[in-house]
Coordinates of C-alpha atoms in Angstrom, one line a residue:
M44 CA 5.1 -29.0 64.4
D45 CA 7.3 -30.6 61.8
S46 CA 5.9 -32.9 59.1
D47 CA 9.3 -34.5 58.4
N48 CA 9.5 -36.1 61.9
T49 CA 6.1 -37.8 61.8
S50 CA 6.1 -41.6 62.4
P51 CA 4.2 -43.9 60.1
Q52 CA 1.8 -44.8 62.9
A53 CA 1.0 -41.1 63.6
T54 CA 0.5 -40.5 59.9
D55 CA -1.9 -43.4 59.6
R56 CA -3.9 -42.0 62.6
A57 CA -3.8 -38.6 61.0
A58 CA -5.2 -39.9 57.7
K59 CA -8.3 -41.2 59.6
K60 CA -9.0 -37.8 61.1
S61 CA -10.6 -34.9 59.3
L62 CA -8.6 -31.8 58.5
G63 CA -10.8 -29.8 60.9
E64 CA -10.2 -32.2 63.8
M65 CA -6.4 -32.0 63.2
L66 CA -6.5 -28.2 63.2
V67 CA -8.4 -28.2 66.5
E68 CA -5.9 -30.7 68.0
E69 CA -3.0 -28.4 67.1
N70 CA -4.8 -25.5 68.7
L71 CA -4.8 -23.6 65.4
I72 CA -8.6 -23.1 65.6
T73 CA -11.2 -23.6 68.3
P74 CA -14.1 -26.1 68.1
E75 CA -16.5 -23.2 67.8
Q76 CA -14.6 -21.8 64.8
L77 CA -14.5 -25.2 63.2
E78 CA -18.3 -25.6 63.6
S79 CA -18.9 -22.1 62.2
A80 CA -16.7 -22.8 59.2
L81 CA -18.4 -26.2 58.6
E82 CA -21.8 -24.5 58.7
L83 CA -20.6 -22.0 56.1
Q84 CA -19.4 -24.9 54.0
R85 CA -22.8 -26.6 54.2
Q86 CA -24.4 -23.4 53.0
Q87 CA -22.1 -22.2 50.3
G88 CA -20.0 -25.3 49.4
G89 CA -16.3 -25.1 48.7
K90 CA -13.3 -26.5 50.5
L91 CA -13.0 -26.2 54.3
S92 CA -9.3 -25.1 53.9
D93 CA -10.3 -22.2 51.6
I94 CA -13.0 -21.0 54.0
L95 CA -10.6 -21.1 57.0
T96 CA -7.9 -19.2 55.2
K97 CA -10.3 -16.6 53.7
Q98 CA -11.6 -15.9 57.2
G99 CA -8.1 -15.5 58.5
L100 CA -8.4 -18.2 61.1
V101 CA -5.5 -20.3 59.8
K102 CA -2.4 -19.2 57.9
A103 CA -1.8 -20.9 54.6
E104 CA 1.6 -22.2 55.8
Q105 CA 0.0 -23.7 59.0
L106 CA -2.7 -25.4 56.9
A107 CA -0.1 -26.8 54.5
I108 CA 1.8 -28.4 57.4
V109 CA -1.3 -30.1 58.8
L110 CA -2.4 -31.2 55.3
S111 CA 1.0 -32.7 54.5
I112 CA 0.7 -34.8 57.7
K113 CA -2.9 -35.9 56.9
L114 CA -2.1 -36.8 53.3
N115 CA 1.4 -38.2 54.0
L116 CA 2.9 -35.9 51.3
P117 CA 6.1 -34.0 51.4
L118 CA 5.7 -30.2 51.9
I119 CA 8.0 -28.3 49.5
D120 CA 9.4 -24.8 50.2
L121 CA 9.5 -23.4 46.7
K122 CA 11.4 -20.4 47.8
R123 CA 14.4 -22.7 48.3
H124 CA 13.9 -25.5 45.8
T125 CA 15.0 -24.8 42.2
V126 CA 12.5 -25.6 39.5
Q127 CA 14.4 -27.6 36.9
P128 CA 13.9 -26.5 33.2
H129 CA 13.6 -30.0 31.8
A130 CA 10.6 -30.6 34.2
L131 CA 9.1 -27.2 33.4
R132 CA 9.0 -27.9 29.7
L133 CA 6.6 -30.9 30.3
I134 CA 3.7 -28.8 31.6
P135 CA 2.4 -25.7 29.8
E136 CA 2.0 -22.5 31.7
D137 CA -1.8 -22.2 31.2
M138 CA -2.2 -25.6 32.8
A139 CA 0.0 -24.8 35.7
R140 CA -1.8 -21.5 36.3
K141 CA -5.3 -23.0 36.0
H142 CA -4.6 -25.8 38.5
V143 CA -2.1 -24.0 40.7
L144 CA 0.8 -26.5 40.3
I145 CA 4.3 -26.5 39.1
P146 CA 6.6 -29.3 37.9
L147 CA 9.7 -29.3 40.1
D148 CA 12.0 -32.1 38.8
I149 CA 12.3 -35.5 37.2
V150 CA 13.4 -38.1 39.8
N151 CA 13.7 -41.8 39.0
D152 CA 11.7 -41.5 35.7
S153 CA 8.8 -39.7 37.6
L154 CA 7.8 -36.1 37.3
M155 CA 7.7 -34.4 40.7
V156 CA 4.8 -31.9 40.7
V157 CA 4.0 -29.5 43.6
M158 CA 0.3 -28.8 44.0
A159 CA -1.9 -26.5 46.1
D160 CA -4.7 -29.1 46.0
P161 CA -3.1 -32.6 45.9
E162 CA -6.5 -34.3 46.4
D163 CA -7.6 -33.2 42.9
I164 CA -7.4 -36.6 41.2
R165 CA -8.7 -35.5 37.9
T166 CA -6.0 -32.8 37.5
I167 CA -3.3 -35.4 38.5
E168 CA -4.5 -37.7 35.7
D169 CA -4.4 -34.7 33.2
V170 CA -0.8 -34.0 34.3
K171 CA 0.1 -37.6 33.7
A172 CA -1.4 -37.5 30.2
Q173 CA 0.3 -34.2 29.4
A174 CA 3.7 -35.3 30.7
K175 CA 3.5 -38.8 29.3
M176 CA 5.2 -40.2 32.4
R177 CA 4.6 -41.2 36.0
V178 CA 3.8 -38.3 38.4
E179 CA 4.8 -37.9 42.1
I180 CA 2.8 -35.3 44.0
A181 CA 4.1 -32.9 46.7
L182 CA 2.3 -30.2 48.6
G183 CA 3.0 -26.5 48.3
V184 CA 1.6 -23.2 49.6
R185 CA -0.7 -21.7 47.0
S186 CA 0.9 -18.2 47.1
D187 CA 4.4 -19.8 46.8
I188 CA 3.3 -21.9 43.8
E189 CA 1.8 -18.8 42.0
R190 CA 5.0 -16.9 42.6
A191 CA 7.1 -19.8 41.3
I192 CA 4.9 -19.9 38.2
D193 CA 5.6 -16.2 37.6
L194 CA 9.3 -16.6 38.2
N195 CA 9.9 -19.8 36.2
Y196 CA 7.5 -19.7 33.2
R197 CA 9.5 -17.2 31.3
S198 CA 8.7 -15.9 27.8
S199 CA 12.1 -17.2 26.4
G200 CA 10.7 -20.1 24.5
A201 CA 7.8 -18.1 23.1
I202 CA 10.1 -15.3 22.1
E203 CA 12.6 -17.6 20.4
K204 CA 9.6 -19.2 18.5
Q205 CA 8.4 -15.8 17.3
V206 CA 11.9 -14.7 16.3
S207 CA 12.4 -17.8 14.2
R208 CA 9.3 -16.9 12.2
L209 CA 10.7 -13.5 11.3
T210 CA 11.9 -12.9 7.8
P211 CA 14.5 -10.1 7.3
V212 CA 13.4 -7.0 5.4
S213 CA 15.4 -4.6 3.4
E214 CA 15.9 -1.1 4.8
D215 CA 13.8 0.5 2.0
K216 CA 10.8 -1.6 3.1
T217 CA 10.7 -0.7 6.8
D218 CA 8.2 2.1 6.1
D219 CA 5.6 -0.5 5.0
T220 CA 3.7 -0.5 8.3
S221 CA 1.2 -3.1 7.3
T222 CA 3.7 -5.9 8.2
L223 CA 4.5 -4.3 11.6
T224 CA 1.1 -3.3 13.1
A225 CA -1.0 -6.4 13.2
R226 CA -0.5 -9.5 15.4
T227 CA 2.6 -10.5 13.5
P228 CA 5.7 -12.3 14.9
I229 CA 7.5 -9.0 15.5
A230 CA 4.5 -7.5 17.3
E231 CA 4.3 -10.7 19.5
T232 CA 8.0 -10.6 20.1
L233 CA 7.9 -7.0 21.5
D234 CA 4.8 -7.8 23.6
L235 CA 6.6 -10.8 25.1
L236 CA 9.7 -8.8 25.8
I237 CA 7.7 -6.2 27.7
T238 CA 5.6 -8.9 29.5
Q239 CA 8.7 -10.6 30.7
A240 CA 10.2 -7.3 31.8
V241 CA 7.2 -6.5 33.9
K242 CA 7.3 -10.1 35.4
D243 CA 10.9 -9.5 36.3
R244 CA 10.2 -6.1 37.9
A245 CA 12.4 -4.4 35.3
S246 CA 12.3 -0.6 35.1
D247 CA 13.9 -0.4 31.6
V248 CA 14.4 -2.5 28.5
H249 CA 17.6 -1.8 26.5
I250 CA 17.6 -2.9 22.8
E251 CA 21.2 -2.6 21.7
P252 CA 22.6 -3.6 18.3
Q253 CA 26.1 -5.0 18.4
E254 CA 28.4 -6.0 15.6
D255 CA 27.2 -9.6 15.5
R256 CA 23.9 -9.7 17.5
L257 CA 21.0 -7.8 19.0
R258 CA 21.5 -7.5 22.7
I259 CA 18.5 -7.2 25.1
R260 CA 19.1 -6.1 28.6
Y261 CA 16.7 -5.4 31.6
R262 CA 17.4 -3.1 34.5
I263 CA 16.2 -4.8 37.6
D264 CA 16.6 -3.2 41.0
G265 CA 18.9 -0.6 39.4
I266 CA 21.3 -3.2 37.8
L267 CA 21.4 -4.2 34.2
H268 CA 21.1 -7.9 33.3
D269 CA 21.7 -9.6 29.9
M270 CA 18.4 -11.3 29.0
F271 CA 18.3 -12.2 25.3
S272 CA 20.5 -12.3 22.3
F273 CA 18.9 -12.2 18.8
P274 CA 20.2 -12.3 15.3
L275 CA 20.8 -8.8 13.8
S276 CA 18.1 -9.4 11.2
V277 CA 15.5 -8.8 14.0
H278 CA 16.9 -5.3 14.8
T279 CA 15.2 -3.2 12.0
L280 CA 11.8 -4.8 12.5
L281 CA 11.9 -4.4 16.3
V282 CA 12.9 -0.8 16.1
S283 CA 10.3 0.0 13.5
R284 CA 7.6 -1.7 15.6
V285 CA 8.5 0.5 18.6
K286 CA 8.5 3.6 16.4
I287 CA 5.0 2.9 15.1
L288 CA 3.6 2.3 18.5
A289 CA 5.3 5.5 19.9
E290 CA 4.2 7.5 16.9
M291 CA 7.8 8.3 15.8
D292 CA 9.0 8.9 12.3
I293 CA 9.8 5.4 11.0
S294 CA 12.0 6.7 8.2
E295 CA 14.2 8.9 10.4
Q296 CA 17.1 6.8 11.7
R297 CA 19.9 9.4 12.5
R298 CA 18.0 11.9 14.7
P299 CA 17.2 10.9 18.3
Q300 CA 13.4 10.5 18.8
D301 CA 11.2 9.8 21.8
G302 CA 7.5 8.9 22.3
Q303 CA 5.1 7.0 24.4
F304 CA 2.6 4.1 24.1
S305 CA 0.5 1.8 26.3
I306 CA -0.1 -1.9 26.3
K307 CA -2.4 -4.1 28.4
L308 CA -1.0 -7.0 30.4
G309 CA -3.4 -9.2 32.3
G310 CA -5.9 -6.4 32.8
N311 CA -3.3 -3.8 33.9
E312 CA -2.3 -1.0 31.7
V313 CA 1.4 -0.4 31.4
D314 CA 2.8 2.9 29.9
I315 CA 6.0 2.7 28.0
R316 CA 8.3 5.7 27.3
A317 CA 10.5 5.0 24.3
A318 CA 13.7 6.7 23.1
T319 CA 15.9 6.0 20.1
M320 CA 19.4 7.0 19.3
E321 CA 21.9 6.2 16.5
T322 CA 25.0 4.1 17.3
P323 CA 27.7 2.8 14.9
C324 CA 25.9 -0.5 14.8
G325 CA 22.4 1.0 14.2
E326 CA 19.6 2.6 16.3
R327 CA 19.4 1.6 19.9
V328 CA 16.1 1.8 21.8
T329 CA 15.4 2.3 25.5
L330 CA 12.0 1.5 26.9
R331 CA 11.1 2.9 30.3
I332 CA 8.3 0.9 31.9
L333 CA 5.7 2.9 33.9
D334 CA 3.5 0.2 35.5
K335 CA 0.3 1.9 36.7
S336 CA -0.7 -1.2 38.7
L337 CA 2.2 -0.6 41.1
A338 CA 1.1 0.9 44.4
L339 CA 2.5 4.3 45.3
F340 CA 5.1 4.3 48.1
T341 CA 4.2 6.2 51.3
L342 CA 6.8 8.4 53.0
T343 CA 7.1 5.7 55.7
E344 CA 8.1 3.1 53.1
L345 CA 10.8 5.1 51.4
G346 CA 13.5 4.4 53.9
F347 CA 13.8 7.7 56.0
Q348 CA 15.2 7.3 59.4
P349 CA 12.5 8.0 62.0
N350 CA 13.9 11.4 63.1
A351 CA 14.6 12.5 59.5
L352 CA 11.0 11.5 58.5
K353 CA 9.6 13.6 61.4
K354 CA 11.6 16.6 60.2
Y355 CA 10.6 16.0 56.5
R356 CA 6.9 15.8 57.4
A357 CA 7.3 19.1 59.4
M358 CA 8.8 20.7 56.2
L359 CA 5.7 19.6 54.2
K360 CA 3.5 21.5 56.6
S361 CA 5.1 24.8 55.6
P362 CA 2.5 27.1 53.9
L363 CA 5.2 28.5 51.5
G364 CA 8.8 28.0 50.4
M365 CA 10.6 25.4 48.4
I366 CA 11.5 21.7 49.1
L367 CA 14.0 20.0 46.8
A368 CA 14.8 16.3 46.2
S369 CA 18.3 15.7 44.7
G370 CA 20.3 12.9 43.3
P371 CA 21.3 11.4 39.9
T372 CA 18.9 9.9 37.4
G373 CA 17.2 6.8 38.9
S374 CA 17.8 7.7 42.5
G375 CA 14.1 7.8 43.3
K376 CA 13.5 11.6 43.3
T377 CA 10.1 11.3 41.6
T378 CA 9.0 8.6 44.0
T379 CA 9.8 10.9 47.0
L380 CA 8.0 13.8 45.4
Y381 CA 4.9 11.7 44.7
A382 CA 4.9 10.2 48.2
S383 CA 5.1 13.8 49.5
I384 CA 2.1 15.3 47.6
N385 CA 0.1 12.1 48.3
E386 CA 0.3 13.0 52.1
L387 CA -1.0 16.5 51.6
D388 CA -4.6 17.6 52.1
R389 CA -6.2 17.7 48.6
N390 CA -9.6 19.1 49.8
E391 CA -8.4 22.3 51.3
R392 CA -5.4 22.8 49.1
N393 CA -5.2 23.2 45.3
I394 CA -2.3 21.0 44.3
M395 CA -1.0 21.4 40.7
T396 CA 2.0 19.8 38.9
I397 CA 4.0 20.2 35.7
E398 CA 5.8 16.9 34.9
D399 CA 7.8 15.2 32.1
P400 CA 6.3 12.6 31.9
I401 CA 3.3 12.1 34.2
E402 CA 4.3 8.8 35.7
Y403 CA 1.3 8.3 38.0
S404 CA -2.2 10.0 37.9
F405 CA -3.6 11.2 41.2
M406 CA -7.2 11.8 42.2
D407 CA -8.0 15.4 43.0
I408 CA -4.6 16.7 41.8
N409 CA -4.3 18.8 38.6
Q410 CA -1.4 17.4 36.6
T411 CA 0.1 18.9 33.4
Q412 CA 2.5 17.2 30.9
V413 CA 5.5 19.0 29.4
N414 CA 5.0 19.4 25.7
T415 CA 7.8 21.3 24.0
K416 CA 6.1 21.1 20.6
A417 CA 3.1 23.0 22.1
G418 CA 5.4 25.4 23.9
I419 CA 4.8 23.9 27.3
T420 CA 8.1 23.7 29.2
F421 CA 8.7 23.4 33.0
A422 CA 9.1 27.2 33.2
S423 CA 6.1 28.2 30.9
G424 CA 3.9 25.5 32.6
L425 CA 4.8 26.8 36.0
R426 CA 3.9 30.4 35.0
A427 CA 0.6 29.1 33.7
I428 CA -0.1 27.2 36.9
M429 CA 0.5 30.5 38.9
R430 CA -2.6 31.9 37.3
H431 CA -4.8 29.1 38.7
D432 CA -4.6 29.9 42.4
P433 CA -2.4 27.0 43.5
D434 CA -1.4 26.3 47.1
V435 CA 1.1 23.5 46.3
I436 CA 3.1 23.2 43.0
L437 CA 5.2 20.2 42.0
V438 CA 7.7 21.0 39.3
G439 CA 9.1 17.7 37.9
E440 CA 12.7 19.0 37.5
I441 CA 14.7 22.2 37.8
R442 CA 17.1 22.2 34.8
D443 CA 17.6 25.8 33.9
T444 CA 17.7 29.4 35.1
D445 CA 14.3 30.2 33.8
T446 CA 12.6 27.4 35.7
V447 CA 14.4 28.0 39.0
T448 CA 13.7 31.7 38.8
T449 CA 10.0 31.1 38.3
A450 CA 10.0 28.5 41.0
I451 CA 11.6 30.9 43.5
Q452 CA 9.1 33.6 42.6
A453 CA 6.3 31.2 43.3
A454 CA 7.8 30.2 46.7
L455 CA 8.2 33.9 47.6
T456 CA 4.6 34.7 46.8
G457 CA 2.9 32.3 49.1
H458 CA 3.2 28.9 47.5
L459 CA 4.7 25.6 48.6
V460 CA 6.9 24.4 45.7
L461 CA 8.3 20.9 45.5
S462 CA 10.8 19.9 42.8
S463 CA 13.9 17.8 42.0
I464 CA 17.4 18.9 41.0
H465 CA 20.6 17.1 40.0
A466 CA 23.3 17.5 42.7
N467 CA 25.7 15.2 44.4
D468 CA 24.5 15.7 47.9
A469 CA 22.2 18.0 50.0
V470 CA 24.7 20.8 50.5
G471 CA 25.7 20.6 46.8
V472 CA 22.1 21.7 46.0
L473 CA 22.8 25.1 47.4
F474 CA 25.8 25.6 45.1
R475 CA 23.9 24.1 42.1
L476 CA 21.2 26.7 42.6
M477 CA 23.9 29.4 42.6
D478 CA 25.3 27.9 39.4
L479 CA 21.9 28.6 37.9
D480 CA 22.3 32.3 38.8
V481 CA 20.2 32.3 41.9
E482 CA 21.4 34.7 44.5
S483 CA 22.3 33.2 47.9
A484 CA 19.9 35.6 49.6
S485 CA 17.0 34.2 47.5
I486 CA 18.0 30.6 48.4
S487 CA 18.3 31.5 52.0
S488 CA 14.8 33.1 52.1
T489 CA 12.9 30.5 50.1
L490 CA 14.5 27.1 50.6
I491 CA 13.0 25.0 53.4
G492 CA 15.2 22.0 53.0
V493 CA 16.7 19.3 50.7
A494 CA 16.4 15.6 50.7
A495 CA 19.4 14.1 48.8
Q496 CA 19.0 10.4 48.1
R497 CA 20.2 7.2 46.4
M498 CA 18.6 3.8 45.9
V499 CA 20.2 0.6 47.3
R500 CA 19.1 -3.0 46.8
R501 CA 17.5 -4.8 49.7
I502 CA 18.9 -8.1 50.8
C503 CA 16.4 -10.9 49.8
P504 CA 14.5 -11.7 53.0
N505 CA 14.2 -15.3 52.0
C506 CA 17.9 -16.1 51.7
R507 CA 19.4 -13.5 54.0
T508 CA 22.1 -15.0 56.1
P509 CA 25.0 -13.7 58.3
Y510 CA 28.5 -13.7 56.8
Q511 CA 31.9 -12.2 57.3
P512 CA 32.6 -9.5 54.8
P513 CA 36.1 -8.5 53.6
P514 CA 38.1 -6.3 56.0
E515 CA 37.7 -3.2 53.8
E516 CA 33.9 -3.5 54.1
V517 CA 34.1 -3.8 57.9
E518 CA 36.4 -0.8 58.0
A519 CA 34.0 1.2 55.9
L520 CA 31.1 0.6 58.3
H521 CA 33.2 1.3 61.4
K522 CA 34.4 4.6 59.8
E523 CA 30.9 5.8 59.5
L524 CA 29.3 4.5 62.6
E525 CA 32.3 4.0 64.9
E526 CA 31.0 0.9 66.6
K527 CA 32.0 -2.7 66.8
G528 CA 30.2 -6.1 67.0
T529 CA 27.9 -5.5 64.0
T530 CA 26.4 -8.7 62.4
F531 CA 26.7 -8.5 58.6
Y532 CA 24.2 -10.1 56.2
H533 CA 24.1 -11.0 52.6
G534 CA 21.7 -12.9 50.3
T535 CA 22.9 -16.4 49.3
G536 CA 20.5 -16.4 46.3
C537 CA 17.2 -18.3 45.9
N538 CA 14.3 -18.6 43.6
L539 CA 12.5 -15.6 45.1
C540 CA 15.4 -13.2 44.1
T541 CA 16.3 -15.0 40.9
H542 CA 19.6 -16.0 42.7
T543 CA 20.9 -12.4 42.9
G544 CA 20.7 -12.2 46.7
Y545 CA 18.7 -9.0 46.4
R546 CA 15.0 -8.2 46.0
G547 CA 13.5 -4.7 45.9
R548 CA 15.2 -1.4 46.8
T549 CA 15.1 1.2 49.5
G550 CA 16.2 4.8 49.8
I551 CA 19.4 6.2 51.4
F552 CA 18.7 9.8 52.5
E553 CA 20.5 12.9 53.6
L554 CA 18.1 15.6 54.9
L555 CA 19.3 19.2 55.1
V556 CA 17.0 21.4 57.1
M557 CA 17.6 25.1 56.5
G558 CA 18.0 26.4 60.0
E559 CA 18.8 30.0 60.8
E560 CA 22.5 29.4 61.3
I561 CA 22.9 27.7 57.9
R562 CA 20.9 30.6 56.3
K563 CA 23.3 33.1 57.8
M564 CA 26.3 31.1 56.5
L565 CA 24.8 30.9 53.0
R566 CA 24.3 34.7 52.9
S567 CA 27.8 35.3 54.1
H568 CA 29.1 33.0 51.3
A569 CA 30.5 30.2 53.5
G570 CA 32.0 27.2 51.8
A571 CA 30.4 23.8 51.2
G572 CA 32.6 22.2 53.9
E573 CA 31.6 24.7 56.6
I574 CA 27.9 24.4 55.8
R575 CA 28.1 20.7 55.8
A576 CA 29.8 20.6 59.2
Q577 CA 27.1 22.9 60.6
A578 CA 24.3 20.7 59.2
I579 CA 25.9 17.6 60.8
A580 CA 26.3 19.5 64.1
E581 CA 22.6 20.2 63.8
G582 CA 21.8 16.5 63.5
M583 CA 22.0 15.8 59.7
I584 CA 22.8 12.1 59.0
T585 CA 24.9 11.8 55.9
M586 CA 23.9 9.4 53.1
K587 CA 26.9 7.2 53.9
Q588 CA 25.9 7.0 57.6
D589 CA 22.3 6.3 56.6
G590 CA 23.4 3.5 54.3
M591 CA 25.6 2.0 57.1
L592 CA 22.7 2.2 59.5
K593 CA 20.7 0.1 57.0
V594 CA 23.6 -2.4 56.9
K595 CA 23.5 -2.6 60.7
E596 CA 19.7 -3.3 60.5
G597 CA 20.3 -6.1 58.0
I598 CA 18.4 -4.3 55.2
T599 CA 21.3 -4.0 52.7
S600 CA 25.0 -4.9 52.4
V601 CA 28.1 -2.8 52.7
S602 CA 29.0 -3.5 49.1
E603 CA 25.7 -2.1 48.0
V604 CA 26.1 1.1 50.0
M605 CA 29.7 1.5 48.7
R606 CA 28.5 1.1 45.2
S607 CA 25.7 3.7 45.6
V608 CA 27.1 6.5 47.8
F609 CA 30.8 6.2 48.3
S610 CA 31.5 8.3 45.2
I611 CA 30.4 11.2 47.3
S612 CA 33.3 13.1 48.8

């Protein structure tokens, strides 16, 4: 069914039919389902289209096609059409959200508006009055319009307005908190910066003073993007506002500080971890966004290959021993550990954690926060946990000899210990543990396995298209998979991915299972190359191979895999 190929006569006939009749004619619903929906409409009121979609009888996209034919209106795919800024400025965000519409463009002195309910005459008149010009209506899918509103109504204008209201303050007045705590322009500016970062799915906000400006960057899907440029006069006020919220020393500007605060955005609470550090141009601030409204990933969603996932789940069933997740900062280790404990039985097992920070609160799991001022470190917290009869212990990170020694003792005495460690690859974890003065015999007897990982960006599903990559990328894939005829994909860029070609991320994994042969090799002080060769012989898929398998599946691109894992020897 294609609304673009409908003749005028067919459209005229369609206009005379009810929406329900047209849906039955197109075999989208049965006459009985229509009658049932109409009866519900007579009893409860509301639109027939809403009733049918809520009951799951018709998909929103199918309904939109039929409605576009009935009303003789164009159906706009907002994932592919670019919303023009000059049109967007004519309609305020609150009006767009209230009536589920978005201004698309100005064509021939008329404002093109995409609406979920194009039969709402009163709203159309209000739009005309607001825009002060003629309005042409098009139809859109409600969820697409809501997504377009989120993507296009940015906080840029509001932020610029607040920044223009700021007055510079001298350095000796920054400890006057009365001008920084209320709903002042600087408070509004920070809230808007964080709000926009959450909208953009950013994990971090970087506030960086330069010689001639204040640079604001967001990290989205692991990549930093320049977002705003403010005058330097904003810098001191913005840093002071963060310090007050995070309960830092506002007068201390040379010593690095860190803290935490929460803000509410649309009913959801977002935790912010703040850190400051001196630079030649002044203090820089990094804000880590911990959005509690985001659903936890399951192990299935992380990106394990099916066979590796089966092996990893078998490891989690071990009653004692140690499982480690490894990789650099930002590689998703905490996400993997959280997904792991989320699969464990919380009724029959006492699961306890020591973390820095606690990024997600679990029901029926006892979580403890590292607090160095109170003397609670990973090692001391782990020793305290041992006195509370735990079955499973999650240690946020192994950083030092004290922590790893205590963790191994816990694993040896009948506990399942999960933790993270910084190492380049899975085999590298074994030698990193030895660098921390752990004997190879202790590693051999306690370690169950290692999941080494990286994060790569997913190709945007909306604009994914086949393409021919450069010869070096083709060669890189063939080197890892040794096969020909692969179809390569990339994202061409669209509204859904903010024209980056990528949306979301997935994991690249390398799972080392400590089999008996590898344990013997470790005890006999075999080299990393020998152990790695044995692990591959036993079925370990390397991170490079896992990445290229995801390229073959059309999930990511060769360039993304090369960026993330090809530094590994």
